Amino acid sequence: MNEYPSSNVIRPSGCPGLLRVVQALDGGICRIKLDGGAIRADQAEAVASAAERFAGGVIEATNRGNLQIRGIGPEHGALIEQLLAAGLGPRKPAGDDVRNLMLSPSAGIDRQMQFDIRPLAEQILFTLQTHERFHELSAKFAVQLDGGEAMAMLEHPHDLWLSAFFQHGEPWLAFGLAGTPLDQPAGSVPLAQGHALVVAVLELFLDLARPDQTRMRHLLGEIPRHELIAQLARRVPSQPCRDWQRGAAIDGLHLGIHPQHDERFYVGAAAPLGRLDATLLRGAAQLAREKGDGTLRFTPWQSLLLPNVSLKDADEVLAQLEGLGLLCSVGQPLAQLIACTGSSGCGKALADTKADARQLAGLLQRQGSSPKVHLSGCPRSCAAAHIAPVTLLAVAPGRYDLYFREATQPGFGVLQARNLTIEALSHRLDARPGAPLDA
């Protein structure tokens, strides 16, 4: 596909896509959805070039392992053409919104994985984009396919999740609705039935949901879960999965050097606050071409992986990624902070969250602490799909309400203090009693 489609193909939505540039305070936003978070080096270079030529040069890594370009000017059609020419578009224009399938960034290479789920992911992505009825799904409707990897984002809720396990020596998939692989599964199917299950769930959802019920949780608010599962079983038989429990993910594997299931390694590095520029992205792409397999993988932690690196090259790759300005250690406070676009680019934000996060990181660095903190410019929480251990909710420029996560509390958790400055927040975080924030 190498033509920019006419506007009547692209449905109205507030969510940016590759084919739909959405306006913000700092210009247009184009979101590039990556299959399994992966991108070839030449494609990454095309993104860098497009950001330079047609936008302000700002590239963001998102919390679903995608990329987006910010600050796009009036030549957005030319930008889209360049990205399509690089092979970054959907199989069908109307399929761009619904190619929302999240994998572990280490799918196929993780030492803890049950099996390689990428072939199934390829089937599902093809169907999402080419099955015309699925184009009716909301641009936010999302599926997670989990291979049991040690590096996995298990806190992002999805409309449908599937998780790999073995039963009697055969590959199976546990699955659930409107939740995460940490929940009690609704049932299980053999791997060979995984694609059919996804199709059946999505078709059942579209059969039953009203237009205002855009997410699985909305439908479950009206139809009991057991009744929905019973209807699903009439389409694709499944078995109970009472004793299965997803193995724990290991924190911090998205940064640094880590062994793969073979004799090679991957190297992970984070873009500070999710922001890259063209020079950085080109440098990482060139490293992938010279020292890896010519690909990069983006993660839900707004970082990237350079996979399939030899042991002799791993230290050099890490050093070069650090030299590009990426963060490679969980001990760096900035690597633990999440911040939305903030008032410099979003009209709803009440504070410049990116600048405040950098100030907070500097203070925490001097204090020797690196808590996980989410700075949100408004209650929408665009930057974090999960609830962080600590959330700072902006109430005015440079001032935030402080929340600590509490499993029994909805939203951001328990309100601890109101209207604090960044300096005051750094002291409160350093002195927080109880469990360590970076646990």
XYZ file of C-alpha atoms in Angstrom:
439
model
C 0.000 0.000 0.000
C 1.625 3.271 -1.050
C -1.225 5.735 -1.502
C -2.603 8.047 1.137
C -6.276 6.961 1.385
C -9.118 9.396 0.931
C -10.586 10.853 4.114
C -13.841 8.920 3.816
C -11.946 5.680 4.501
C -10.694 6.904 7.876
C -13.377 7.115 10.546
C -13.479 10.083 12.935
C -11.720 9.497 16.247
C -9.712 11.366 18.850
C -7.067 8.616 18.756
C -4.165 9.274 16.377
C -3.174 6.594 13.907
C -0.778 6.334 11.022
C -3.478 7.506 8.622
C -5.183 9.916 11.031
C -3.137 12.864 12.232
C -4.733 14.362 15.345
C -4.017 17.961 16.303
C -2.473 18.970 19.640
C -1.022 22.220 20.984
C 2.393 21.414 19.507
C 1.071 20.288 16.107
C -0.196 17.034 14.656
C 0.356 13.563 16.143
C 0.796 10.436 13.999
C 0.859 7.067 15.790
C 2.732 4.215 14.108
C 1.564 0.809 15.292
C 4.336 -1.782 15.213
C 3.661 -5.506 14.819
C 4.686 -6.954 18.174
C 6.604 -3.746 18.884
C 9.215 -4.646 16.248
C 10.623 -2.376 13.539
C 13.378 -2.915 10.971
C 16.375 -0.596 10.967
C 15.447 0.889 7.578
C 11.910 1.548 8.832
C 13.234 3.258 11.958
C 15.356 5.471 9.714
C 12.250 6.319 7.665
C 10.469 7.395 10.875
C 13.452 9.559 11.823
C 13.513 11.185 8.393
C 9.752 11.837 8.408
C 9.960 13.430 11.861
C 12.719 15.755 10.636
C 11.168 16.685 7.295
C 7.523 17.090 8.214
C 7.405 17.625 11.986
C 9.352 19.077 14.884
C 11.637 16.057 15.139
C 10.024 14.684 18.317
C 9.429 10.917 18.329
C 7.755 9.195 21.259
C 7.816 5.598 22.432
C 4.335 4.744 23.725
C 3.171 2.520 26.576
C 1.973 -0.099 24.088
C 5.293 -0.551 22.295
C 4.447 1.777 19.394
C 5.950 5.021 18.079
C 4.407 8.395 17.439
C 5.610 11.562 15.761
C 4.635 14.914 17.299
C 4.597 18.457 15.995
C 3.515 17.573 12.452
C 2.969 20.557 10.178
C 0.628 21.021 7.201
C 2.403 18.425 5.016
C 0.960 15.503 6.949
C -0.051 13.761 3.724
C 3.589 13.623 2.606
C 4.616 12.298 6.025
C 2.047 9.512 5.789
C 3.199 8.658 2.250
C 6.780 8.255 3.470
C 5.734 5.945 6.308
C 3.542 3.873 4.002
C 6.411 3.535 1.525
C 8.530 2.133 4.363
C 5.955 -0.627 4.961
C 4.645 0.734 8.246
C 0.995 0.939 7.234
C -1.882 -1.498 7.796
C -2.873 -4.189 5.310
C -6.119 -2.272 4.736
C -6.632 1.410 5.554
C -9.652 0.677 7.754
C -7.565 -1.869 9.678
C -5.143 0.670 11.121
C -7.238 1.448 14.203
C -7.726 -2.169 15.261
C -4.237 -3.667 14.982
C -3.940 -3.461 18.763
C -2.169 -6.688 19.742
C 0.444 -6.403 22.494
C 3.197 -9.003 22.911
C 6.116 -9.224 25.268
C 9.084 -7.359 23.739
C 11.104 -10.564 24.242
C 8.628 -12.840 22.448
C 10.501 -15.665 20.760
C 13.818 -14.981 22.532
C 12.912 -14.990 26.245
C 14.492 -17.699 28.413
C 11.296 -18.159 30.445
C 8.843 -18.305 27.518
C 6.608 -21.349 27.240
C 6.720 -21.248 23.455
C 7.087 -18.732 20.634
C 3.724 -17.001 20.221
C 4.765 -14.849 17.243
C 3.280 -17.145 14.550
C -0.117 -16.910 16.259
C 0.333 -13.145 16.643
C 0.912 -12.852 12.897
C -2.342 -14.718 12.219
C -4.309 -12.541 14.617
C -2.878 -9.288 13.245
C -3.697 -10.324 9.688
C -7.293 -11.082 10.649
C -7.746 -7.891 12.677
C -6.742 -5.848 9.644
C -8.516 -7.762 6.897
C -11.780 -8.946 8.525
C -14.041 -6.016 7.638
C -16.374 -6.514 10.556
C -13.529 -6.051 13.021
C -13.055 -2.530 11.655
C -16.149 -1.661 13.726
C -14.145 -2.167 16.931
C -13.078 0.857 18.955
C -9.565 2.158 18.320
C -8.951 1.413 22.011
C -10.129 -2.235 21.897
C -6.999 -4.296 22.575
C -5.770 -7.894 22.789
C -2.750 -9.221 24.698
C -0.928 -12.397 23.699
C 1.471 -13.574 26.401
C 3.995 -16.358 25.882
C 4.909 -16.657 29.565
C 8.020 -14.516 29.139
C 10.000 -13.195 32.105
C 9.821 -9.724 30.571
C 6.128 -8.951 30.265
C 3.832 -6.052 31.087
C 1.151 -7.811 33.111
C -0.605 -4.773 34.554
C -2.126 -3.239 31.429
C -5.779 -4.361 31.244
C -6.922 -5.712 27.874
C -10.317 -6.533 26.408
C -9.061 -10.072 25.720
C -5.884 -11.679 26.995
C -4.307 -15.056 26.183
C -1.390 -16.636 28.052
C 0.717 -19.659 27.107
C 1.154 -22.820 29.165
C 1.711 -26.559 28.679
C -0.822 -29.202 29.610
C 0.107 -32.899 29.324
C 3.022 -31.877 27.129
C 0.841 -29.925 24.693
C 0.744 -26.123 24.166
C -2.399 -24.394 25.482
C -3.649 -20.870 26.019
C -5.419 -19.612 29.114
C -7.663 -16.641 28.354
C -9.703 -13.987 30.083
C -11.904 -10.996 29.361
C -11.398 -7.370 30.445
C -8.332 -7.946 32.597
C -4.762 -9.237 32.685
C -2.948 -12.605 32.768
C -2.672 -12.148 36.543
C -6.453 -12.638 36.828
C -8.325 -15.909 37.189
C -8.747 -17.170 33.601
C -12.157 -17.670 32.052
C -10.992 -20.888 30.385
C -8.366 -22.431 28.134
C -8.014 -23.787 24.599
C -5.314 -25.709 22.717
C -2.861 -23.456 20.897
C -4.293 -24.654 17.588
C -7.626 -23.070 18.584
C -6.104 -19.737 19.652
C -6.889 -17.876 16.434
C -10.435 -19.240 16.318
C -10.955 -18.158 19.922
C -9.886 -14.580 19.200
C -12.207 -14.401 16.200
C -15.090 -15.849 18.228
C -14.595 -13.419 21.134
C -14.493 -10.396 18.858
C -17.495 -11.495 16.813
C -19.483 -12.259 19.964
C -18.619 -8.844 21.357
C -19.808 -7.119 18.176
C -22.993 -9.229 18.163
C -23.921 -8.236 21.716
C -22.476 -4.773 22.380
C -24.454 -1.593 21.852
C -22.683 1.279 20.019
C -21.922 2.973 23.349
C -20.333 -0.235 24.728
C -16.918 0.131 23.112
C -14.908 -1.999 25.557
C -15.342 -5.518 26.944
C -15.753 -4.162 30.475
C -18.774 -2.167 29.316
C -20.448 -5.328 28.007
C -19.597 -7.243 31.177
C -21.299 -4.516 33.158
C -24.555 -5.630 31.573
C -24.098 -9.336 30.821
C -22.727 -11.590 33.610
C -19.290 -12.981 32.860
C -20.396 -16.620 33.196
C -23.199 -16.048 30.706
C -20.849 -14.465 28.183
C -18.383 -17.355 28.551
C -21.232 -19.845 28.081
C -22.191 -18.145 24.812
C -18.549 -18.166 23.723
C -18.263 -21.897 24.457
C -21.014 -22.575 21.931
C -18.767 -21.043 19.269
C -15.359 -22.346 20.386
C -15.324 -25.084 23.067
C -12.982 -24.386 25.978
C -11.941 -26.087 29.192
C -11.878 -24.722 32.740
C -8.477 -23.502 33.885
C -8.799 -23.430 37.663
C -5.299 -24.466 38.704
C -3.297 -22.403 36.230
C -1.408 -19.342 37.429
C 0.773 -17.122 35.315
C 4.428 -17.193 36.377
C 5.783 -13.927 37.706
C 7.435 -11.414 35.428
C 10.823 -10.057 36.489
C 11.130 -6.316 36.941
C 13.824 -4.336 35.149
C 14.545 -6.723 32.267
C 13.837 -3.983 29.724
C 17.118 -2.261 30.657
C 20.689 -3.526 30.386
C 22.184 -6.726 28.951
C 20.240 -9.983 29.308
C 20.689 -13.526 27.927
C 18.222 -14.935 25.422
C 17.118 -18.572 25.235
C 19.940 -19.195 22.755
C 23.555 -18.109 23.249
C 22.898 -14.518 22.249
C 21.822 -11.451 24.237
C 19.502 -8.499 23.989
C 20.361 -4.999 25.166
C 17.661 -2.696 26.528
C 17.650 1.081 26.924
C 14.963 3.637 27.785
C 14.204 6.879 26.047
C 14.132 9.561 28.769
C 10.429 10.128 29.519
C 9.603 8.282 26.298
C 11.120 10.992 24.063
C 13.499 10.262 21.192
C 14.798 12.384 18.358
C 15.872 11.538 14.831
C 19.570 11.318 15.664
C 18.968 8.929 18.546
C 16.641 6.680 16.533
C 19.062 6.575 13.599
C 21.927 5.709 15.922
C 19.996 2.835 17.478
C 18.983 1.578 14.017
C 22.588 1.616 12.829
C 23.672 -0.322 15.928
C 20.950 -2.900 15.247
C 22.211 -3.295 11.708
C 25.875 -3.632 12.738
C 25.650 -5.604 15.982
C 22.195 -7.233 16.041
C 19.760 -8.676 13.541
C 18.758 -5.370 11.948
C 15.662 -4.868 14.089
C 14.618 -2.934 17.180
C 11.807 -3.823 19.563
C 9.893 -1.169 21.470
C 8.451 -1.955 24.884
C 5.476 -0.896 27.061
C 8.049 0.762 29.361
C 8.827 3.324 26.626
C 12.172 1.694 25.974
C 13.758 -0.262 23.152
C 15.550 -3.586 22.830
C 18.334 -4.460 20.451
C 17.988 -8.270 20.138
C 20.297 -11.054 18.952
C 23.600 -9.497 19.988
C 26.682 -11.664 20.493
C 28.348 -11.787 23.904
C 31.490 -10.100 22.563
C 29.466 -7.118 21.295
C 27.004 -6.656 24.173
C 29.074 -4.272 26.314
C 29.924 -2.116 23.308
C 26.260 -1.924 22.286
C 25.269 -0.878 25.806
C 27.947 1.820 25.875
C 26.909 3.167 22.480
C 23.227 3.281 23.469
C 24.216 5.245 26.579
C 26.301 7.523 24.369
C 23.205 8.267 22.293
C 21.482 9.547 25.431
C 19.455 6.482 26.382
C 19.054 5.215 29.948
C 20.370 1.706 30.552
C 20.035 1.128 34.316
C 17.034 0.838 36.640
C 19.109 2.747 39.201
C 18.765 5.947 37.181
C 15.778 7.884 38.603
C 14.780 9.227 35.182
C 14.445 5.645 33.937
C 11.760 5.035 36.583
C 9.629 8.106 35.822
C 6.636 8.265 33.481
C 5.240 11.613 32.367
C 2.495 12.547 29.933
C 2.995 15.173 27.226
C 2.157 17.951 29.667
C 1.084 21.537 29.080
C 3.742 22.141 26.414
C 1.786 19.927 24.026
C -1.633 19.194 25.523
C -4.390 21.702 26.242
C -5.834 19.583 29.057
C -2.620 19.370 31.105
C -2.251 21.690 34.088
C 1.548 21.435 34.362
C 4.639 20.884 32.225
C 5.024 17.294 33.359
C 8.109 16.509 31.260
C 10.091 19.428 32.694
C 8.844 18.704 36.213
C 9.842 15.053 35.869
C 13.382 16.014 34.902
C 13.579 18.339 37.901
C 12.262 15.590 40.173
C 14.754 13.076 38.734
C 17.625 15.434 39.529
C 16.469 15.821 43.123
C 15.967 12.073 43.557
C 19.412 11.420 42.061
C 20.991 13.585 44.757
C 18.952 11.775 47.422
C 20.046 8.381 46.077
C 16.537 7.049 45.470
C 14.796 5.829 42.306
C 11.067 5.275 42.976
C 8.575 4.486 40.247
C 6.564 7.656 39.771
C 3.926 8.672 37.242
C 3.339 12.372 36.566
C -0.055 13.071 35.010
C -1.118 16.476 33.761
C -4.807 15.684 34.205
C -6.980 12.815 35.529
C -7.086 11.027 32.133
C -3.746 9.293 32.826
C -2.726 9.035 29.157
C 0.893 8.097 29.881
C 0.222 5.036 32.059
C -2.243 2.268 31.273
C -1.615 0.756 34.719
C -1.609 2.274 38.206
C 1.920 3.238 39.231
C 3.184 2.859 42.829
C 3.197 6.664 43.071
C 1.134 9.114 41.000
C 1.567 12.877 40.937
C -1.599 14.521 39.586
C -1.076 18.094 38.414
C -3.286 20.769 39.964
C -1.349 23.852 38.761
C 2.007 24.633 37.096
C 4.705 22.923 39.157
C 2.250 21.655 41.794
C 0.783 18.181 42.266
C -1.438 16.056 44.467
C 0.392 12.942 45.727
C -1.168 9.450 45.553
C 0.182 6.072 46.689
C -1.144 2.950 45.032
C -3.455 0.842 47.174
C -4.841 -2.415 45.816
C -8.223 -1.906 47.475
C -8.647 1.662 46.194
C -9.805 2.680 42.704
C -8.089 5.231 40.514
C -4.609 6.398 41.453
C -4.864 5.009 44.992
C -4.845 6.859 48.303
C -4.432 10.636 48.363
C -1.483 11.508 50.627
C -1.063 15.247 50.199
C -2.335 18.121 48.074
C -0.745 20.923 46.093
C 2.921 20.039 46.657
C 5.888 21.559 44.843
C 8.452 19.325 43.118
C 10.930 19.977 45.933
C 8.386 19.019 48.583
C 7.452 15.901 46.621
C 11.069 14.757 46.431
C 11.329 14.910 50.224
C 8.014 13.080 50.697
C 9.099 10.317 48.333
C 12.491 9.966 49.992
C 10.878 9.685 53.424
C 7.979 7.409 52.467
C 7.449 4.782 55.191
C 6.720 1.138 54.566
C 7.651 -0.861 51.477
C 10.321 0.535 49.143
C 8.877 2.390 46.173
C 10.969 0.532 43.647
C 9.842 -2.895 44.846
